[in-house]
């Protein structure tokens, strides 16, 4: 490899880097905090992931994927007249600068047809897909640790969370 | 997979909106009335006072079940005489409410200290199709070795839910199905009498305070 081609490669890389900086500035940057997945027992084929999402600009979580399961959906749980209801939602709104919590008692990412048991201490790689107000999509890779099946809600987000988890 | 095969007709009668279903409205009204009763009815032996849950002592109904445990043994409420029983309906594929309820039950049991041995927690699956005996056993005992899962066939599941005025239904999602169900925890006293319904919103401390009155 000659010096010239090296320089040209470096230039191309620089250009790409600069371009991606511009792109990410135009898009909504979504911060993902404290992601975790609930452990399962042998034979249990579904589980859920929880986390906090904060977007710099208006955006929505439109889908999620993970290799650990056949399908991954965004769900909303609600409690009405002591009945727990659950539904798949097409997208989860992320207002600018507002932390949206995916936590027991509200939203979660649901895994169906898990390929194997999820054990405390494992890490689940998953990809979240966001869409900004202009309809541009971007994805964020997340490494979520597996917490025990018996994990209670984090302190302060207790049993009174009720419907939804917008804070 | 997407079509409910648990006697849809029977479920329909339980699952209509409260506004549209006189039977369900009656249940809600009687629960509301029961909630207002405890103070008015003070002074009788064993009366509950200031409970956080719903006092069912004077409710005009009680309920029993005949379901199998993971060993295949048929169980009913009479098998747990001399125990306080916390009973609720759920399914193991539940990522949210059911593990929270079981974890809370484990906290209540721990909070009872030495009296914890008098508490029997029963978890009745509303999803017997997926909750095999082995999965049920592994799931409930992950929270406490003494917690017992119970299951029946489709009809027994519907009948048991009806007896407890519990609503449940299968809800198709994009790729599979999930269950909606009543999230109350029923409490029987040591004489096998239905006494309380604990709401999902109650903290472990509030449940413990209610249950201590029955020890």
mmCIF file of C-alpha atoms in Angstrom:
data_model
loop_
_atom_site.group_PDB
_atom_site.id
_atom_site.type_symbol
_atom_site.label_atom_id
_atom_site.label_comp_id
_atom_site.label_asym_id
_atom_site.label_seq_id
_atom_site.Cartn_x
_atom_site.Cartn_y
_atom_site.Cartn_z
ATOM 1 C CA UNK A 1 0.000 0.000 0.000
ATOM 2 C CA UNK A 2 1.452 3.394 -0.974
ATOM 3 C CA UNK A 3 1.487 6.523 1.108
ATOM 4 C CA UNK A 4 -0.936 8.207 -1.283
ATOM 5 C CA UNK A 5 -3.671 5.599 -0.925
ATOM 6 C CA UNK A 6 -3.255 5.635 2.843
ATOM 7 C CA UNK A 7 -3.831 9.382 2.889
ATOM 8 C CA UNK A 8 -6.809 9.109 0.639
ATOM 9 C CA UNK A 9 -8.245 6.405 2.918
ATOM 10 C CA UNK A 10 -7.692 8.600 5.932
ATOM 11 C CA UNK A 11 -9.390 11.484 4.177
ATOM 12 C CA UNK A 12 -12.372 9.353 3.277
ATOM 13 C CA UNK A 13 -12.653 8.193 6.864
ATOM 14 C CA UNK A 14 -12.470 11.766 8.094
ATOM 15 C CA UNK A 15 -15.172 12.788 5.682
ATOM 16 C CA UNK A 16 -17.374 9.901 6.821
ATOM 17 C CA UNK A 17 -16.810 10.795 10.454
ATOM 18 C CA UNK A 18 -17.694 14.420 9.817
ATOM 19 C CA UNK A 19 -20.779 13.379 7.891
ATOM 20 C CA UNK A 20 -21.986 11.091 10.668
ATOM 21 C CA UNK A 21 -21.516 13.876 13.223
ATOM 22 C CA UNK A 22 -23.734 16.135 11.147
ATOM 23 C CA UNK A 23 -26.315 13.406 10.754
ATOM 24 C CA UNK A 24 -26.467 12.644 14.456
ATOM 25 C CA UNK A 25 -26.787 16.341 15.268
ATOM 26 C CA UNK A 26 -29.855 16.538 13.050
ATOM 27 C CA UNK A 27 -31.375 13.432 14.594
ATOM 28 C CA UNK A 28 -32.796 12.894 18.016
ATOM 29 C CA UNK A 29 -30.172 11.495 20.360
ATOM 30 C CA UNK A 30 -31.751 8.997 22.702
ATOM 31 C CA UNK A 31 -30.131 8.222 26.014
ATOM 32 C CA UNK A 32 -30.794 4.695 27.285
ATOM 33 C CA UNK A 33 -30.325 4.217 31.024
ATOM 34 C CA UNK A 34 -30.407 1.279 33.375
ATOM 35 C CA UNK A 35 -31.666 -1.356 30.925
ATOM 36 C CA UNK A 36 -32.445 -4.801 32.362
ATOM 37 C CA UNK A 37 -34.228 -7.989 31.406
ATOM 38 C CA UNK A 38 -36.129 -10.248 33.782
ATOM 39 C CA UNK A 39 -34.670 -13.743 34.204
ATOM 40 C CA UNK A 40 -36.763 -16.799 33.325
ATOM 41 C CA UNK A 41 -37.128 -20.358 34.597
ATOM 42 C CA UNK A 42 -36.539 -23.346 32.291
ATOM 43 C CA UNK A 43 -39.431 -23.716 29.850
ATOM 44 C CA UNK A 44 -40.633 -20.142 30.240
ATOM 45 C CA UNK A 45 -40.744 -18.699 26.740
ATOM 46 C CA UNK A 46 -41.394 -14.997 27.332
ATOM 47 C CA UNK A 47 -39.869 -12.167 29.304
ATOM 48 C CA UNK A 48 -39.617 -8.398 29.363
ATOM 49 C CA UNK A 49 -37.006 -5.638 29.244
ATOM 50 C CA UNK A 50 -37.140 -2.394 31.198
ATOM 51 C CA UNK A 51 -35.119 0.861 30.981
ATOM 52 C CA UNK A 52 -35.317 4.647 30.928
ATOM 53 C CA UNK A 53 -35.275 6.555 27.630
ATOM 54 C CA UNK A 54 -34.597 10.269 27.172
ATOM 55 C CA UNK A 55 -34.562 11.820 23.727
ATOM 56 C CA UNK A 56 -32.975 15.201 22.947
ATOM 57 C CA UNK A 57 -35.647 15.942 20.353
ATOM 58 C CA UNK A 58 -39.200 14.630 19.851
ATOM 59 C CA UNK A 59 -38.954 10.980 18.775
ATOM 60 C CA UNK A 60 -40.573 7.631 19.269
ATOM 61 C CA UNK A 61 -39.459 4.111 19.922
ATOM 62 C CA UNK A 62 -40.864 2.215 16.956
ATOM 63 C CA UNK A 63 -39.386 -1.242 17.330
ATOM 64 C CA UNK A 64 -36.833 -3.409 19.037
ATOM 65 C CA UNK A 65 -35.024 -6.572 18.049
ATOM 66 C CA UNK A 66 -32.903 -9.151 19.811
ATOM 67 C CA UNK A 67 -31.371 -12.433 18.783
ATOM 68 C CA UNK A 68 -32.524 -14.132 21.978
ATOM 69 C CA UNK A 69 -36.160 -14.361 20.857
ATOM 70 C CA UNK A 70 -38.276 -14.992 17.764
ATOM 71 C CA UNK A 71 -40.128 -11.732 18.204
ATOM 72 C CA UNK A 72 -39.828 -8.534 20.178
ATOM 73 C CA UNK A 73 -42.687 -6.086 20.769
ATOM 74 C CA UNK A 74 -43.299 -2.835 22.633
ATOM 75 C CA UNK A 75 -46.102 -3.312 25.171
ATOM 76 C CA UNK A 76 -48.131 -1.198 27.508
ATOM 77 C CA UNK A 77 -49.625 -2.534 30.725
ATOM 78 C CA UNK A 78 -52.455 -0.767 32.495
ATOM 79 C CA UNK A 79 -54.624 -1.441 35.522
ATOM 80 C CA UNK A 80 -58.340 -0.686 35.393
ATOM 81 C CA UNK A 81 -60.843 -1.854 38.033
ATOM 82 C CA UNK A 82 -58.200 -4.236 39.406
ATOM 83 C CA UNK A 83 -57.792 -5.875 36.004
ATOM 84 C CA UNK A 84 -54.355 -5.949 34.413
ATOM 85 C CA UNK A 85 -54.540 -5.236 30.711
ATOM 86 C CA UNK A 86 -51.742 -5.588 28.220
ATOM 87 C CA UNK A 87 -51.418 -4.489 24.641
ATOM 88 C CA UNK A 88 -48.849 -4.078 21.926
ATOM 89 C CA UNK A 89 -48.347 -0.430 20.969
ATOM 90 C CA UNK A 90 -47.194 0.692 17.504
ATOM 91 C CA UNK A 91 -44.791 3.271 18.969
ATOM 92 C CA UNK A 92 -43.795 4.803 22.284
ATOM 93 C CA UNK A 93 -43.660 8.622 22.239
ATOM 94 C CA UNK A 94 -40.509 10.253 23.581
ATOM 95 C CA UNK A 95 -41.118 13.981 24.117
ATOM 96 C CA UNK A 96 -37.950 16.106 23.918
ATOM 97 C CA UNK A 97 -35.919 16.053 27.105
ATOM 98 C CA UNK A 98 -38.462 13.998 29.025
ATOM 99 C CA UNK A 99 -37.421 10.707 30.598
ATOM 100 C CA UNK A 100 -39.847 7.945 29.709
ATOM 101 C CA UNK A 101 -39.697 4.957 31.932
ATOM 102 C CA UNK A 102 -40.179 1.384 30.808
ATOM 103 C CA UNK A 103 -40.862 -0.204 34.170
ATOM 104 C CA UNK A 104 -43.146 -2.758 35.813
ATOM 105 C CA UNK A 105 -46.528 -1.075 36.008
ATOM 106 C CA UNK A 106 -46.188 0.665 32.642
ATOM 107 C CA UNK A 107 -44.302 0.002 29.426
ATOM 108 C CA UNK A 108 -41.952 -2.849 28.614
ATOM 109 C CA UNK A 109 -40.263 -4.519 25.699
ATOM 110 C CA UNK A 110 -41.664 -8.015 25.370
ATOM 111 C CA UNK A 111 -39.716 -11.053 24.148
ATOM 112 C CA UNK A 112 -41.702 -13.967 22.729
ATOM 113 C CA UNK A 113 -40.374 -17.463 22.004
ATOM 114 C CA UNK A 114 -37.098 -17.124 23.838
ATOM 115 C CA UNK A 115 -34.433 -19.439 22.460
ATOM 116 C CA UNK A 116 -33.029 -20.298 25.873
ATOM 117 C CA UNK A 117 -33.396 -19.620 29.560
ATOM 118 C CA UNK A 118 -32.297 -16.133 30.678
ATOM 119 C CA UNK A 119 -30.148 -16.372 33.785
ATOM 120 C CA UNK A 120 -29.249 -13.760 36.348
ATOM 121 C CA UNK A 121 -25.900 -12.271 35.272
ATOM 122 C CA UNK A 122 -26.365 -12.922 31.530
ATOM 123 C CA UNK A 123 -26.286 -9.985 29.153
ATOM 124 C CA UNK A 124 -28.918 -9.525 26.452
ATOM 125 C CA UNK A 125 -27.847 -7.532 23.383
ATOM 126 C CA UNK A 126 -30.743 -5.777 21.702
ATOM 127 C CA UNK A 127 -31.291 -3.025 19.182
ATOM 128 C CA UNK A 128 -33.814 -0.245 19.634
ATOM 129 C CA UNK A 129 -35.104 1.639 16.605
ATOM 130 C CA UNK A 130 -36.165 5.262 17.031
ATOM 131 C CA UNK A 131 -37.869 7.606 14.624
ATOM 132 C CA UNK A 132 -37.489 11.381 14.857
ATOM 133 C CA UNK A 133 -40.072 14.014 13.965
ATOM 134 C CA UNK A 134 -38.854 14.040 10.337
ATOM 135 C CA UNK A 135 -39.461 10.330 10.070
ATOM 136 C CA UNK A 136 -35.752 9.487 10.049
ATOM 137 C CA UNK A 137 -34.890 6.261 11.756
ATOM 138 C CA UNK A 138 -31.830 5.485 13.819
ATOM 139 C CA UNK A 139 -30.911 2.523 15.948
ATOM 140 C CA UNK A 140 -29.191 2.156 19.293
ATOM 141 C CA UNK A 141 -27.525 -1.032 20.476
ATOM 142 C CA UNK A 142 -28.146 -1.831 24.117
ATOM 143 C CA UNK A 143 -26.518 -4.412 26.385
ATOM 144 C CA UNK A 144 -29.069 -5.255 29.063
ATOM 145 C CA UNK A 145 -28.044 -7.278 32.106
ATOM 146 C CA UNK A 146 -30.410 -10.012 33.266
ATOM 147 C CA UNK A 147 -31.797 -9.483 36.770
ATOM 148 C CA UNK A 148 -33.408 -12.192 38.913
ATOM 149 C CA UNK A 149 -36.977 -13.250 38.143
ATOM 150 C CA UNK A 150 -37.827 -12.113 41.646
ATOM 151 C CA UNK A 151 -36.489 -8.571 41.082
ATOM 152 C CA UNK A 152 -38.935 -6.101 42.593
ATOM 153 C CA UNK A 153 -39.523 -2.636 41.219
ATOM 154 C CA UNK A 154 -36.711 -0.207 41.867
ATOM 155 C CA UNK A 155 -37.238 1.906 44.969
ATOM 156 C CA UNK A 156 -39.265 5.025 44.331
ATOM 157 C CA UNK A 157 -41.090 3.625 41.314
ATOM 158 C CA UNK A 158 -43.277 1.597 43.511
ATOM 159 C CA UNK A 159 -46.581 -0.047 43.408
ATOM 160 C CA UNK A 160 -48.426 3.198 42.778
ATOM 161 C CA UNK A 161 -47.010 3.704 39.276
ATOM 162 C CA UNK A 162 -50.376 2.774 37.842
ATOM 163 C CA UNK A 163 -51.124 3.493 34.225
ATOM 164 C CA UNK A 164 -48.222 4.531 32.075
ATOM 165 C CA UNK A 165 -44.774 5.585 33.148
ATOM 166 C CA UNK A 166 -44.267 9.093 31.846
ATOM 167 C CA UNK A 167 -42.451 11.162 34.430
ATOM 168 C CA UNK B 1 -52.426 -19.918 18.530
ATOM 169 C CA UNK B 2 -54.212 -16.595 18.131
ATOM 170 C CA UNK B 3 -57.708 -17.875 18.743
ATOM 171 C CA UNK B 4 -58.760 -18.245 22.346
ATOM 172 C CA UNK B 5 -59.648 -21.871 22.905
ATOM 173 C CA UNK B 6 -60.619 -21.534 26.538
ATOM 174 C CA UNK B 7 -64.395 -21.677 26.212
ATOM 175 C CA UNK B 8 -64.797 -18.227 24.699
ATOM 176 C CA UNK B 9 -68.494 -18.073 25.568
ATOM 177 C CA UNK B 10 -67.857 -18.386 29.273
ATOM 178 C CA UNK B 11 -65.095 -15.827 29.175
ATOM 179 C CA UNK B 12 -67.250 -13.353 27.323
ATOM 180 C CA UNK B 13 -69.713 -13.298 30.182
ATOM 181 C CA UNK B 14 -66.899 -12.363 32.548
ATOM 182 C CA UNK B 15 -64.932 -9.986 30.443
ATOM 183 C CA UNK B 16 -67.381 -7.383 29.218
ATOM 184 C CA UNK B 17 -66.808 -3.803 30.358
ATOM 185 C CA UNK B 18 -68.211 -3.028 33.756
ATOM 186 C CA UNK B 19 -70.548 -0.502 32.204
ATOM 187 C CA UNK B 20 -71.979 -3.036 29.810
ATOM 188 C CA UNK B 21 -72.208 -6.071 32.028
ATOM 189 C CA UNK B 22 -74.708 -6.036 34.900
ATOM 190 C CA UNK B 23 -73.077 -9.051 36.598
ATOM 191 C CA UNK B 24 -69.678 -7.404 36.623
ATOM 192 C CA UNK B 25 -71.156 -4.099 37.758
ATOM 193 C CA UNK B 26 -72.803 -5.915 40.665
ATOM 194 C CA UNK B 27 -69.451 -7.430 41.602
ATOM 195 C CA UNK B 28 -67.767 -4.043 41.533
ATOM 196 C CA UNK B 29 -70.578 -2.478 43.528
ATOM 197 C CA UNK B 30 -70.450 -5.202 46.140
ATOM 198 C CA UNK B 31 -66.668 -4.848 46.351
ATOM 199 C CA UNK B 32 -67.065 -1.095 46.746
ATOM 200 C CA UNK B 33 -69.708 -1.603 49.416
ATOM 201 C CA UNK B 34 -67.512 -4.132 51.192
ATOM 202 C CA UNK B 35 -64.660 -1.637 51.162
ATOM 203 C CA UNK B 36 -66.824 0.884 52.977
ATOM 204 C CA UNK B 37 -67.986 -1.583 55.619
ATOM 205 C CA UNK B 38 -65.114 -2.315 58.025
ATOM 206 C CA UNK B 39 -65.550 0.689 60.289
ATOM 207 C CA UNK B 40 -69.326 0.459 60.341
ATOM 208 C CA UNK B 41 -69.211 -3.163 61.378
ATOM 209 C CA UNK B 42 -66.645 -2.908 64.165
ATOM 210 C CA UNK B 43 -66.953 -4.749 67.385
ATOM 211 C CA UNK B 44 -67.543 -8.301 66.211
ATOM 212 C CA UNK B 45 -65.023 -11.026 66.883
ATOM 213 C CA UNK B 46 -62.237 -11.165 64.362
ATOM 214 C CA UNK B 47 -63.463 -8.093 62.574
ATOM 215 C CA UNK B 48 -60.883 -6.448 60.362
ATOM 216 C CA UNK B 49 -60.095 -2.822 61.051
ATOM 217 C CA UNK B 50 -58.771 -0.158 58.711
ATOM 218 C CA UNK B 51 -57.615 -2.588 56.062
ATOM 219 C CA UNK B 52 -55.867 -1.289 52.966
ATOM 220 C CA UNK B 53 -57.441 -4.003 50.856
ATOM 221 C CA UNK B 54 -61.097 -4.937 50.361
ATOM 222 C CA UNK B 55 -62.729 -6.564 53.383
ATOM 223 C CA UNK B 56 -64.728 -9.556 52.146
ATOM 224 C CA UNK B 57 -65.706 -10.802 55.618
ATOM 225 C CA UNK B 58 -69.334 -9.834 55.104
ATOM 226 C CA UNK B 59 -69.380 -10.447 51.379
ATOM 227 C CA UNK B 60 -72.221 -12.717 50.373
ATOM 228 C CA UNK B 61 -69.934 -15.037 48.472
ATOM 229 C CA UNK B 62 -66.982 -17.301 48.997
ATOM 230 C CA UNK B 63 -65.173 -19.559 46.605
ATOM 231 C CA UNK B 64 -63.313 -22.806 46.366
ATOM 232 C CA UNK B 65 -61.329 -24.594 43.681
ATOM 233 C CA UNK B 66 -60.440 -28.086 42.612
ATOM 234 C CA UNK B 67 -57.181 -27.886 40.702
ATOM 235 C CA UNK B 68 -53.971 -29.850 40.389
ATOM 236 C CA UNK B 69 -50.611 -28.962 41.860
ATOM 237 C CA UNK B 70 -47.455 -29.654 39.803
ATOM 238 C CA UNK B 71 -47.254 -33.160 41.326
ATOM 239 C CA UNK B 72 -50.670 -33.930 39.874
ATOM 240 C CA UNK B 73 -52.379 -33.939 43.279
ATOM 241 C CA UNK B 74 -55.878 -32.419 43.337
ATOM 242 C CA UNK B 75 -56.127 -29.535 45.770
ATOM 243 C CA UNK B 76 -58.941 -27.490 47.262
ATOM 244 C CA UNK B 77 -59.114 -24.858 49.969
ATOM 245 C CA UNK B 78 -59.751 -27.568 52.603
ATOM 246 C CA UNK B 79 -56.188 -28.828 52.036
ATOM 247 C CA UNK B 80 -54.887 -25.603 53.541
ATOM 248 C CA UNK B 81 -56.919 -25.533 56.765
ATOM 249 C CA UNK B 82 -54.996 -23.904 59.605
ATOM 250 C CA UNK B 83 -53.064 -21.848 57.087
ATOM 251 C CA UNK B 84 -53.563 -18.319 55.929
ATOM 252 C CA UNK B 85 -53.935 -18.545 52.181
ATOM 253 C CA UNK B 86 -52.965 -15.848 49.692
ATOM 254 C CA UNK B 87 -54.355 -16.826 46.306
ATOM 255 C CA UNK B 88 -54.122 -15.102 42.982
ATOM 256 C CA UNK B 89 -54.458 -15.754 39.280
ATOM 257 C CA UNK B 90 -51.703 -15.144 36.757
ATOM 258 C CA UNK B 91 -49.460 -16.698 34.122
ATOM 259 C CA UNK B 92 -45.745 -17.276 34.001
ATOM 260 C CA UNK B 93 -45.156 -15.494 30.669
ATOM 261 C CA UNK B 94 -46.171 -12.265 32.415
ATOM 262 C CA UNK B 95 -43.224 -9.855 32.555
ATOM 263 C CA UNK B 96 -44.751 -7.385 34.949
ATOM 264 C CA UNK B 97 -47.683 -7.890 37.311
ATOM 265 C CA UNK B 98 -47.282 -11.565 38.193
ATOM 266 C CA UNK B 99 -43.615 -11.482 39.242
ATOM 267 C CA UNK B 100 -44.332 -8.259 41.147
ATOM 268 C CA UNK B 101 -47.244 -9.929 42.965
ATOM 269 C CA UNK B 102 -45.208 -13.047 43.780
ATOM 270 C CA UNK B 103 -42.245 -10.957 44.949
ATOM 271 C CA UNK B 104 -44.615 -8.982 47.176
ATOM 272 C CA UNK B 105 -46.067 -12.226 48.573
ATOM 273 C CA UNK B 106 -42.520 -13.353 49.398
ATOM 274 C CA UNK B 107 -41.919 -10.035 51.202
ATOM 275 C CA UNK B 108 -45.164 -10.498 53.167
ATOM 276 C CA UNK B 109 -44.137 -14.013 54.156
ATOM 277 C CA UNK B 110 -40.728 -12.775 55.284
ATOM 278 C CA UNK B 111 -42.397 -9.894 57.130
ATOM 279 C CA UNK B 112 -44.536 -12.313 59.128
ATOM 280 C CA UNK B 113 -41.356 -13.706 60.705
ATOM 281 C CA UNK B 114 -42.077 -16.911 62.617
ATOM 282 C CA UNK B 115 -45.728 -16.736 61.498
ATOM 283 C CA UNK B 116 -44.545 -16.940 57.890
ATOM 284 C CA UNK B 117 -44.839 -20.728 58.137
ATOM 285 C CA UNK B 118 -48.615 -20.261 58.565
ATOM 286 C CA UNK B 119 -48.877 -18.595 55.160
ATOM 287 C CA UNK B 120 -49.592 -20.584 52.004
ATOM 288 C CA UNK B 121 -49.289 -18.767 48.686
ATOM 289 C CA UNK B 122 -51.245 -20.247 45.757
ATOM 290 C CA UNK B 123 -50.748 -19.178 42.143
ATOM 291 C CA UNK B 124 -53.535 -20.288 39.786
ATOM 292 C CA UNK B 125 -52.546 -20.132 36.130
ATOM 293 C CA UNK B 126 -54.962 -18.586 33.635
ATOM 294 C CA UNK B 127 -52.732 -19.914 30.835
ATOM 295 C CA UNK B 128 -52.630 -23.697 31.369
ATOM 296 C CA UNK B 129 -51.836 -24.103 27.674
ATOM 297 C CA UNK B 130 -48.304 -22.737 28.184
ATOM 298 C CA UNK B 131 -47.910 -23.140 31.939
ATOM 299 C CA UNK B 132 -46.999 -26.798 32.161
ATOM 300 C CA UNK B 133 -46.616 -28.326 35.643
ATOM 301 C CA UNK B 134 -42.811 -28.110 35.379
ATOM 302 C CA UNK B 135 -42.822 -24.439 34.365
ATOM 303 C CA UNK B 136 -45.344 -23.643 37.117
ATOM 304 C CA UNK B 137 -43.251 -25.390 39.741
ATOM 305 C CA UNK B 138 -39.998 -23.731 38.672
ATOM 306 C CA UNK B 139 -41.679 -20.333 38.514
ATOM 307 C CA UNK B 140 -43.457 -20.253 41.879
ATOM 308 C CA UNK B 141 -40.601 -21.865 43.815
ATOM 309 C CA UNK B 142 -38.164 -19.276 42.410
ATOM 310 C CA UNK B 143 -39.935 -16.788 44.691
ATOM 311 C CA UNK B 144 -40.293 -19.100 47.688
ATOM 312 C CA UNK B 145 -39.867 -22.862 47.949
ATOM 313 C CA UNK B 146 -43.275 -23.114 49.628
ATOM 314 C CA UNK B 147 -45.282 -21.267 46.963
ATOM 315 C CA UNK B 148 -47.585 -23.595 45.059
ATOM 316 C CA UNK B 149 -48.738 -23.334 41.453
ATOM 317 C CA UNK B 150 -52.165 -24.761 40.540
ATOM 318 C CA UNK B 151 -53.649 -25.568 37.159
ATOM 319 C CA UNK B 152 -56.728 -27.072 35.591
ATOM 320 C CA UNK B 153 -57.957 -27.804 32.110
ATOM 321 C CA UNK B 154 -59.582 -25.028 30.092
ATOM 322 C CA UNK B 155 -63.041 -25.530 31.621
ATOM 323 C CA UNK B 156 -61.769 -25.862 35.192
ATOM 324 C CA UNK B 157 -59.772 -22.664 34.708
ATOM 325 C CA UNK B 158 -62.841 -20.774 33.507
ATOM 326 C CA UNK B 159 -65.016 -22.200 36.299
ATOM 327 C CA UNK B 160 -62.475 -21.344 38.990
ATOM 328 C CA UNK B 161 -62.064 -17.798 37.709
ATOM 329 C CA UNK B 162 -65.860 -17.397 37.687
ATOM 330 C CA UNK B 163 -66.115 -18.661 41.250
ATOM 331 C CA UNK B 164 -63.625 -15.987 42.333
ATOM 332 C CA UNK B 165 -65.222 -13.294 40.149
ATOM 333 C CA UNK B 166 -61.929 -13.122 38.317
ATOM 334 C CA UNK B 167 -61.832 -11.885 34.766
ATOM 335 C CA UNK B 168 -59.278 -13.157 32.293
ATOM 336 C CA UNK B 169 -58.915 -13.289 28.556
ATOM 337 C CA UNK B 170 -56.397 -14.119 25.912
ATOM 338 C CA UNK B 171 -55.154 -11.108 23.943
ATOM 339 C CA UNK B 172 -53.482 -11.687 20.585
ATOM 340 C CA UNK B 173 -50.378 -9.569 20.044
ATOM 341 C CA UNK B 174 -48.337 -9.220 16.858
ATOM 342 C CA UNK B 175 -46.646 -12.588 17.117
ATOM 343 C CA UNK B 176 -48.140 -14.454 20.037
ATOM 344 C CA UNK B 177 -50.681 -13.851 22.757
ATOM 345 C CA UNK B 178 -50.740 -12.481 26.244
ATOM 346 C CA UNK B 179 -53.318 -12.628 29.023
ATOM 347 C CA UNK B 180 -55.321 -9.952 30.745
ATOM 348 C CA UNK B 181 -56.567 -10.854 34.191
ATOM 349 C CA UNK B 182 -57.822 -9.594 37.528
ATOM 350 C CA UNK B 183 -54.832 -8.707 39.667
ATOM 351 C CA UNK B 184 -56.419 -9.043 43.118
ATOM 352 C CA UNK B 185 -54.876 -11.318 45.723
ATOM 353 C CA UNK B 186 -57.507 -13.146 47.782
ATOM 354 C CA UNK B 187 -56.806 -13.980 51.412
ATOM 355 C CA UNK B 188 -58.441 -16.831 53.347
ATOM 356 C CA UNK B 189 -58.184 -17.006 57.129
ATOM 357 C CA UNK B 190 -57.079 -20.114 59.024
ATOM 358 C CA UNK B 191 -60.681 -21.376 59.109
ATOM 359 C CA UNK B 192 -60.858 -21.379 55.329
ATOM 360 C CA UNK B 193 -63.046 -18.258 55.160
ATOM 361 C CA UNK B 194 -62.511 -15.740 52.380
ATOM 362 C CA UNK B 195 -61.672 -12.486 54.171
ATOM 363 C CA UNK B 196 -59.772 -10.048 51.982
ATOM 364 C CA UNK B 197 -58.842 -8.956 48.504
ATOM 365 C CA UNK B 198 -55.512 -7.140 48.270
ATOM 366 C CA UNK B 199 -55.133 -4.689 45.410
ATOM 367 C CA UNK B 200 -52.129 -4.722 43.117
ATOM 368 C CA UNK B 201 -51.355 -1.135 44.147
ATOM 369 C CA UNK B 202 -50.886 -2.083 47.807
ATOM 370 C CA UNK B 203 -47.318 -2.133 49.047
ATOM 371 C CA UNK B 204 -45.899 -5.177 50.814
ATOM 372 C CA UNK B 205 -46.116 -3.252 54.108
ATOM 373 C CA UNK B 206 -49.816 -2.505 53.543
ATOM 374 C CA UNK B 207 -50.516 -6.151 52.687
ATOM 375 C CA UNK B 208 -48.602 -7.262 55.756
ATOM 376 C CA UNK B 209 -50.571 -4.911 57.989
ATOM 377 C CA UNK B 210 -53.857 -6.342 56.607
ATOM 378 C CA UNK B 211 -52.762 -9.953 56.887
ATOM 379 C CA UNK B 212 -51.372 -9.607 60.416
ATOM 380 C CA UNK B 213 -54.959 -9.073 61.582
ATOM 381 C CA UNK B 214 -55.773 -12.612 60.459
ATOM 382 C CA UNK B 215 -52.795 -14.428 62.015
#
